[in-house]
Amino acid sequence: MSVESALKLLGVSDGASFDEILRAKNSIVATCKDDQETIAQVEAAYDMLLMRSLTQRRAGKVVSSNIRYADVKPVSGPGIGPVPQWMQTTIKNTPVSVETPSTGELGLQAGVYGALMVLTYVNGTSMPSVAPYAGADVPGLILATSFGASLYFMTKKNVKLGKATIITIGGLVAGAVVGSAVENWLQVDIVPFLSLHSPAAVVSEFILFSQFLISLYLR
């Protein structure tokens, strides 16, 4: 069977897209359910056109942009998808680099975050075990302070505020994920660990540590 015969049999043009060829094949097959010979010819024509397009693609020839292949994922248009377009652009244009901090920066940030971690620990050990979430607002205040401190330290290194915010949020999420996993394993509200019996305090400690690392090494 020639290409011309296949096009004529399916009733499509030479530049037909994959969807058009598929619809034509399905339409003919649906109307010729009892004619196995015709169905076989239609299937052969469909396979020929599909293989021709694939061969052209492999050879680097230009084929219709409407033809879809299994190994090519569709690209969403601007503003489509769970991530807003402005955020996609911001993330794309904000490469993150790692730098070695100076001794002064290390000492200052270690002091700030160390103090916040000590406060979190004290708060976590002082909460009554019967109400482990009673003082959850205190870790929240400490985390807000660490978030602001991270932004301050990063912008001090000439990192733009938008980029610093994205990096800080990333560190917060990473710390929360790791902290939650560790807390689920320890279950300090049932069996205290190092006198800590507040799940919120355990998660907060990991968030603070991640904030310390990202604000110290990333820019």
PDB file of C-alpha atoms in Angstrom:
ATOM      1  CA  MET A   1       0.000   0.000   0.000  1.00  0.00           C
ATOM      2  CA  SER A   2       1.322   3.420  -0.969  1.00  0.00           C
ATOM      3  CA  VAL A   3       1.115   6.565   1.132  1.00  0.00           C
ATOM      4  CA  GLU A   4      -1.342   8.074  -1.337  1.00  0.00           C
ATOM      5  CA  SER A   5      -3.573   5.008  -1.036  1.00  0.00           C
ATOM      6  CA  ALA A   6      -3.427   5.163   2.749  1.00  0.00           C
ATOM      7  CA  LEU A   7      -4.402   8.848   2.759  1.00  0.00           C
ATOM      8  CA  LYS A   8      -7.247   8.190   0.343  1.00  0.00           C
ATOM      9  CA  LEU A   9      -8.508   5.188   2.307  1.00  0.00           C
ATOM     10  CA  LEU A  10      -8.625   7.138   5.572  1.00  0.00           C
ATOM     11  CA  GLY A  11      -9.904  10.279   3.870  1.00  0.00           C
ATOM     12  CA  VAL A  12      -7.267  12.605   5.339  1.00  0.00           C
ATOM     13  CA  SER A  13      -4.859  15.112   3.835  1.00  0.00           C
ATOM     14  CA  ASP A  14      -1.089  14.728   3.639  1.00  0.00           C
ATOM     15  CA  GLY A  15      -0.514  17.106   6.563  1.00  0.00           C
ATOM     16  CA  ALA A  16      -3.139  15.554   8.836  1.00  0.00           C
ATOM     17  CA  SER A  17      -2.377  15.472  12.541  1.00  0.00           C
ATOM     18  CA  PHE A  18      -2.232  12.351  14.672  1.00  0.00           C
ATOM     19  CA  ASP A  19      -5.670  13.102  16.136  1.00  0.00           C
ATOM     20  CA  GLU A  20      -7.201  13.520  12.691  1.00  0.00           C
ATOM     21  CA  ILE A  21      -5.735  10.236  11.455  1.00  0.00           C
ATOM     22  CA  LEU A  22      -6.857   8.429  14.604  1.00  0.00           C
ATOM     23  CA  ARG A  23     -10.386   9.837  14.387  1.00  0.00           C
ATOM     24  CA  ALA A  24     -10.631   8.838  10.730  1.00  0.00           C
ATOM     25  CA  LYS A  25      -9.498   5.299  11.502  1.00  0.00           C
ATOM     26  CA  ASN A  26     -11.905   4.899  14.430  1.00  0.00           C
ATOM     27  CA  SER A  27     -14.788   6.298  12.391  1.00  0.00           C
ATOM     28  CA  ILE A  28     -14.256   3.846   9.536  1.00  0.00           C
ATOM     29  CA  VAL A  29     -13.748   0.892  11.881  1.00  0.00           C
ATOM     30  CA  ALA A  30     -16.966   1.777  13.728  1.00  0.00           C
ATOM     31  CA  THR A  31     -18.969   1.718  10.483  1.00  0.00           C
ATOM     32  CA  CYS A  32     -17.373  -1.496   9.169  1.00  0.00           C
ATOM     33  CA  LYS A  33     -17.498  -3.742  12.213  1.00  0.00           C
ATOM     34  CA  ASP A  34     -18.431  -6.813  10.185  1.00  0.00           C
ATOM     35  CA  ASP A  35     -16.041  -6.195   7.285  1.00  0.00           C
ATOM     36  CA  GLN A  36     -12.768  -7.621   8.571  1.00  0.00           C
ATOM     37  CA  GLU A  37     -10.997  -7.068   5.254  1.00  0.00           C
ATOM     38  CA  THR A  38     -11.771  -3.336   5.276  1.00  0.00           C
ATOM     39  CA  ILE A  39     -10.768  -3.052   8.927  1.00  0.00           C
ATOM     40  CA  ALA A  40      -7.445  -4.738   8.170  1.00  0.00           C
ATOM     41  CA  GLN A  41      -6.804  -2.302   5.305  1.00  0.00           C
ATOM     42  CA  VAL A  42      -7.678   0.674   7.515  1.00  0.00           C
ATOM     43  CA  GLU A  43      -5.344  -0.553  10.256  1.00  0.00           C
ATOM     44  CA  ALA A  44      -2.571  -1.024   7.704  1.00  0.00           C
ATOM     45  CA  ALA A  45      -3.121   2.489   6.331  1.00  0.00           C
ATOM     46  CA  TYR A  46      -3.078   3.940   9.835  1.00  0.00           C
ATOM     47  CA  ASP A  47       0.154   2.127  10.701  1.00  0.00           C
ATOM     48  CA  MET A  48       1.783   3.274   7.468  1.00  0.00           C
ATOM     49  CA  LEU A  49       0.987   6.954   8.053  1.00  0.00           C
ATOM     50  CA  LEU A  50       2.105   6.764  11.662  1.00  0.00           C
ATOM     51  CA  MET A  51       5.382   5.061  10.760  1.00  0.00           C
ATOM     52  CA  ARG A  52       6.013   7.597   8.004  1.00  0.00           C
ATOM     53  CA  SER A  53       5.646  10.477  10.457  1.00  0.00           C
ATOM     54  CA  LEU A  54       7.930   8.749  12.948  1.00  0.00           C
ATOM     55  CA  THR A  55      10.544   8.091  10.260  1.00  0.00           C
ATOM     56  CA  GLN A  56      10.467  11.741   9.185  1.00  0.00           C
ATOM     57  CA  ARG A  57      10.882  12.832  12.775  1.00  0.00           C
ATOM     58  CA  ARG A  58      13.876  10.578  13.333  1.00  0.00           C
ATOM     59  CA  ALA A  59      15.434  11.871  10.123  1.00  0.00           C
ATOM     60  CA  GLY A  60      15.115  15.439  11.386  1.00  0.00           C
ATOM     61  CA  LYS A  61      12.519  16.445   8.845  1.00  0.00           C
ATOM     62  CA  VAL A  62       9.861  18.963   9.806  1.00  0.00           C
ATOM     63  CA  VAL A  63       6.515  17.381  10.503  1.00  0.00           C
ATOM     64  CA  SER A  64       3.255  18.845  11.689  1.00  0.00           C
ATOM     65  CA  SER A  65       3.498  20.323  15.181  1.00  0.00           C
ATOM     66  CA  ASN A  66       0.067  18.848  15.882  1.00  0.00           C
ATOM     67  CA  ILE A  67       1.384  15.294  15.755  1.00  0.00           C
ATOM     68  CA  ARG A  68       1.833  13.879  19.231  1.00  0.00           C
ATOM     69  CA  TYR A  69       4.305  11.214  20.259  1.00  0.00           C
ATOM     70  CA  ALA A  70       4.384   9.105  23.375  1.00  0.00           C
ATOM     71  CA  ASP A  71       7.861  10.366  24.337  1.00  0.00           C
ATOM     72  CA  VAL A  72       6.949  14.043  24.035  1.00  0.00           C
ATOM     73  CA  LYS A  73       5.098  15.578  26.955  1.00  0.00           C
ATOM     74  CA  PRO A  74       2.700  18.427  26.224  1.00  0.00           C
ATOM     75  CA  VAL A  75       3.872  21.841  27.371  1.00  0.00           C
ATOM     76  CA  SER A  76       1.383  23.889  29.329  1.00  0.00           C
ATOM     77  CA  GLY A  77       0.697  27.389  28.143  1.00  0.00           C
ATOM     78  CA  PRO A  78       1.433  30.517  30.175  1.00  0.00           C
ATOM     79  CA  GLY A  79      -0.479  30.674  33.424  1.00  0.00           C
ATOM     80  CA  ILE A  80      -1.674  27.055  33.174  1.00  0.00           C
ATOM     81  CA  GLY A  81      -0.845  24.652  35.979  1.00  0.00           C
ATOM     82  CA  PRO A  82      -0.592  24.684  39.759  1.00  0.00           C
ATOM     83  CA  VAL A  83       2.343  27.142  39.804  1.00  0.00           C
ATOM     84  CA  PRO A  84       1.580  30.765  38.819  1.00  0.00           C
ATOM     85  CA  GLN A  85       3.478  32.125  35.829  1.00  0.00           C
ATOM     86  CA  TRP A  86       5.176  34.870  37.866  1.00  0.00           C
ATOM     87  CA  MET A  87       6.508  32.276  40.305  1.00  0.00           C
ATOM     88  CA  GLN A  88       7.746  30.042  37.472  1.00  0.00           C
ATOM     89  CA  THR A  89       9.611  33.024  36.014  1.00  0.00           C
ATOM     90  CA  THR A  90      11.046  34.009  39.388  1.00  0.00           C
ATOM     91  CA  ILE A  91      12.296  30.499  40.139  1.00  0.00           C
ATOM     92  CA  LYS A  92      13.740  30.119  36.642  1.00  0.00           C
ATOM     93  CA  ASN A  93      15.617  33.401  36.870  1.00  0.00           C
ATOM     94  CA  THR A  94      16.947  32.926  40.404  1.00  0.00           C
ATOM     95  CA  PRO A  95      19.836  30.446  40.312  1.00  0.00           C
ATOM     96  CA  VAL A  96      21.048  29.457  43.755  1.00  0.00           C
ATOM     97  CA  SER A  97      24.745  29.235  44.562  1.00  0.00           C
ATOM     98  CA  VAL A  98      26.642  27.942  47.580  1.00  0.00           C
ATOM     99  CA  GLU A  99      29.317  30.048  49.226  1.00  0.00           C
ATOM    100  CA  THR A 100      31.604  29.629  52.207  1.00  0.00           C
ATOM    101  CA  PRO A 101      30.668  32.067  54.995  1.00  0.00           C
ATOM    102  CA  SER A 102      33.183  34.188  56.812  1.00  0.00           C
ATOM    103  CA  THR A 103      34.048  33.507  60.435  1.00  0.00           C
ATOM    104  CA  GLY A 104      32.111  36.591  61.501  1.00  0.00           C
ATOM    105  CA  GLU A 105      28.966  35.510  59.636  1.00  0.00           C
ATOM    106  CA  LEU A 106      29.230  32.003  61.046  1.00  0.00           C
ATOM    107  CA  GLY A 107      29.575  33.263  64.602  1.00  0.00           C
ATOM    108  CA  LEU A 108      26.740  35.782  64.341  1.00  0.00           C
ATOM    109  CA  GLN A 109      24.224  33.457  62.715  1.00  0.00           C
ATOM    110  CA  ALA A 110      25.177  30.528  64.926  1.00  0.00           C
ATOM    111  CA  GLY A 111      24.537  32.752  67.938  1.00  0.00           C
ATOM    112  CA  VAL A 112      21.139  33.932  66.684  1.00  0.00           C
ATOM    113  CA  TYR A 113      19.823  30.545  65.601  1.00  0.00           C
ATOM    114  CA  GLY A 114      21.437  28.808  68.565  1.00  0.00           C
ATOM    115  CA  ALA A 115      19.538  31.112  70.907  1.00  0.00           C
ATOM    116  CA  LEU A 116      16.280  30.436  69.054  1.00  0.00           C
ATOM    117  CA  MET A 117      16.877  26.679  69.234  1.00  0.00           C
ATOM    118  CA  VAL A 118      17.576  26.903  72.970  1.00  0.00           C
ATOM    119  CA  LEU A 119      14.352  28.869  73.494  1.00  0.00           C
ATOM    120  CA  THR A 120      12.458  26.256  71.495  1.00  0.00           C
ATOM    121  CA  TYR A 121      13.977  23.461  73.574  1.00  0.00           C
ATOM    122  CA  VAL A 122      13.125  25.182  76.857  1.00  0.00           C
ATOM    123  CA  ASN A 123       9.597  25.807  75.646  1.00  0.00           C
ATOM    124  CA  GLY A 124       9.252  22.183  74.536  1.00  0.00           C
ATOM    125  CA  THR A 125      10.400  20.795  77.869  1.00  0.00           C
ATOM    126  CA  SER A 126       8.219  23.113  79.944  1.00  0.00           C
ATOM    127  CA  MET A 127       4.919  22.273  78.258  1.00  0.00           C
ATOM    128  CA  PRO A 128       2.634  19.971  80.249  1.00  0.00           C
ATOM    129  CA  SER A 129       2.581  16.477  78.768  1.00  0.00           C
ATOM    130  CA  VAL A 130      -1.207  16.375  79.049  1.00  0.00           C
ATOM    131  CA  ALA A 131      -1.479  19.271  76.606  1.00  0.00           C
ATOM    132  CA  PRO A 132       1.478  19.025  74.229  1.00  0.00           C
ATOM    133  CA  TYR A 133       0.137  21.698  71.874  1.00  0.00           C
ATOM    134  CA  ALA A 134      -0.801  24.207  74.549  1.00  0.00           C
ATOM    135  CA  GLY A 135       2.203  26.403  73.830  1.00  0.00           C
ATOM    136  CA  ALA A 136       2.366  25.878  70.071  1.00  0.00           C
ATOM    137  CA  ASP A 137       2.043  29.643  69.564  1.00  0.00           C
ATOM    138  CA  VAL A 138       5.467  30.138  71.160  1.00  0.00           C
ATOM    139  CA  PRO A 139       7.296  27.957  68.600  1.00  0.00           C
ATOM    140  CA  GLY A 140       5.309  29.807  65.950  1.00  0.00           C
ATOM    141  CA  LEU A 141       6.627  33.142  67.196  1.00  0.00           C
ATOM    142  CA  ILE A 142      10.163  31.763  67.270  1.00  0.00           C
ATOM    143  CA  LEU A 143       9.805  30.460  63.703  1.00  0.00           C
ATOM    144  CA  ALA A 144       8.533  33.834  62.536  1.00  0.00           C
ATOM    145  CA  THR A 145      11.604  35.416  64.105  1.00  0.00           C
ATOM    146  CA  SER A 146      13.896  32.911  62.375  1.00  0.00           C
ATOM    147  CA  PHE A 147      12.163  33.578  59.051  1.00  0.00           C
ATOM    148  CA  GLY A 148      12.798  37.286  59.420  1.00  0.00           C
ATOM    149  CA  ALA A 149      16.381  36.646  60.504  1.00  0.00           C
ATOM    150  CA  SER A 150      16.972  34.477  57.441  1.00  0.00           C
ATOM    151  CA  LEU A 151      15.679  37.220  55.148  1.00  0.00           C
ATOM    152  CA  TYR A 152      17.855  39.765  56.926  1.00  0.00           C
ATOM    153  CA  PHE A 153      21.044  37.714  56.677  1.00  0.00           C
ATOM    154  CA  MET A 154      20.458  36.870  53.014  1.00  0.00           C
ATOM    155  CA  THR A 155      19.599  40.398  51.906  1.00  0.00           C
ATOM    156  CA  LYS A 156      22.667  41.549  53.812  1.00  0.00           C
ATOM    157  CA  LYS A 157      24.655  39.388  51.355  1.00  0.00           C
ATOM    158  CA  ASN A 158      23.056  41.348  48.472  1.00  0.00           C
ATOM    159  CA  VAL A 159      20.488  38.638  47.719  1.00  0.00           C
ATOM    160  CA  LYS A 160      17.286  40.130  46.321  1.00  0.00           C
ATOM    161  CA  LEU A 161      14.291  39.979  48.643  1.00  0.00           C
ATOM    162  CA  GLY A 162      12.205  37.835  46.275  1.00  0.00           C
ATOM    163  CA  LYS A 163      14.967  35.278  45.859  1.00  0.00           C
ATOM    164  CA  ALA A 164      15.710  35.319  49.593  1.00  0.00           C
ATOM    165  CA  THR A 165      12.031  34.674  50.326  1.00  0.00           C
ATOM    166  CA  ILE A 166      11.889  31.688  47.965  1.00  0.00           C
ATOM    167  CA  ILE A 167      15.065  30.171  49.414  1.00  0.00           C
ATOM    168  CA  THR A 168      13.852  30.735  52.970  1.00  0.00           C
ATOM    169  CA  ILE A 169      10.485  29.129  52.256  1.00  0.00           C
ATOM    170  CA  GLY A 170      12.295  26.190  50.677  1.00  0.00           C
ATOM    171  CA  GLY A 171      14.402  25.767  53.800  1.00  0.00           C
ATOM    172  CA  LEU A 172      11.321  26.004  55.996  1.00  0.00           C
ATOM    173  CA  VAL A 173       9.513  23.312  54.009  1.00  0.00           C
ATOM    174  CA  ALA A 174      12.561  21.029  53.984  1.00  0.00           C
ATOM    175  CA  GLY A 175      13.004  21.397  57.732  1.00  0.00           C
ATOM    176  CA  ALA A 176       9.314  20.786  58.374  1.00  0.00           C
ATOM    177  CA  VAL A 177       9.317  17.609  56.273  1.00  0.00           C
ATOM    178  CA  VAL A 178      12.404  16.178  57.970  1.00  0.00           C
ATOM    179  CA  GLY A 179      11.244  17.298  61.404  1.00  0.00           C
ATOM    180  CA  SER A 180       7.801  15.752  60.954  1.00  0.00           C
ATOM    181  CA  ALA A 181       9.347  12.466  59.845  1.00  0.00           C
ATOM    182  CA  VAL A 182      11.639  12.391  62.879  1.00  0.00           C
ATOM    183  CA  GLU A 183       8.815  13.344  65.241  1.00  0.00           C
ATOM    184  CA  ASN A 184       6.574  10.603  63.837  1.00  0.00           C
ATOM    185  CA  TRP A 185       9.371   8.156  64.550  1.00  0.00           C
ATOM    186  CA  LEU A 186      10.149   9.461  68.053  1.00  0.00           C
ATOM    187  CA  GLN A 187       6.547  10.260  69.099  1.00  0.00           C
ATOM    188  CA  VAL A 188       7.740  12.519  71.886  1.00  0.00           C
ATOM    189  CA  ASP A 189       4.186  13.220  73.026  1.00  0.00           C
ATOM    190  CA  ILE A 190       4.042   9.574  74.139  1.00  0.00           C
ATOM    191  CA  VAL A 191       7.661   8.955  75.140  1.00  0.00           C
ATOM    192  CA  PRO A 192       9.616  12.191  75.797  1.00  0.00           C
ATOM    193  CA  PHE A 193      13.038  12.454  74.155  1.00  0.00           C
ATOM    194  CA  LEU A 194      15.720  14.456  75.984  1.00  0.00           C
ATOM    195  CA  SER A 195      12.880  15.876  78.110  1.00  0.00           C
ATOM    196  CA  LEU A 196      11.092  17.112  74.966  1.00  0.00           C
ATOM    197  CA  HIS A 197       7.429  16.147  74.908  1.00  0.00           C
ATOM    198  CA  SER A 198       6.142  18.677  72.379  1.00  0.00           C
ATOM    199  CA  PRO A 199       5.886  17.522  68.727  1.00  0.00           C
ATOM    200  CA  ALA A 200       5.786  21.172  67.639  1.00  0.00           C
ATOM    201  CA  ALA A 201       9.097  21.829  69.377  1.00  0.00           C
ATOM    202  CA  VAL A 202      10.793  18.880  67.646  1.00  0.00           C
ATOM    203  CA  VAL A 203       9.652  20.035  64.207  1.00  0.00           C
ATOM    204  CA  SER A 204      10.632  23.619  65.041  1.00  0.00           C
ATOM    205  CA  GLU A 205      14.173  22.565  65.952  1.00  0.00           C
ATOM    206  CA  PHE A 206      14.685  21.036  62.505  1.00  0.00           C
ATOM    207  CA  ILE A 207      13.165  24.062  60.782  1.00  0.00           C
ATOM    208  CA  LEU A 208      15.474  26.392  62.693  1.00  0.00           C
ATOM    209  CA  PHE A 209      18.494  24.290  61.787  1.00  0.00           C
ATOM    210  CA  SER A 210      17.539  24.271  58.096  1.00  0.00           C
ATOM    211  CA  GLN A 211      16.986  28.042  58.188  1.00  0.00           C
ATOM    212  CA  PHE A 212      20.421  28.443  59.731  1.00  0.00           C
ATOM    213  CA  LEU A 213      22.071  26.382  56.981  1.00  0.00           C
ATOM    214  CA  ILE A 214      20.328  27.987  54.010  1.00  0.00           C
ATOM    215  CA  SER A 215      20.834  31.548  55.245  1.00  0.00           C
ATOM    216  CA  LEU A 216      24.488  30.792  55.943  1.00  0.00           C
ATOM    217  CA  TYR A 217      25.519  28.935  52.790  1.00  0.00           C
ATOM    218  CA  LEU A 218      23.048  29.839  50.022  1.00  0.00           C
ATOM    219  CA  ARG A 219      22.760  33.019  48.025  1.00  0.00           C
TER     220      ARG A 219
END
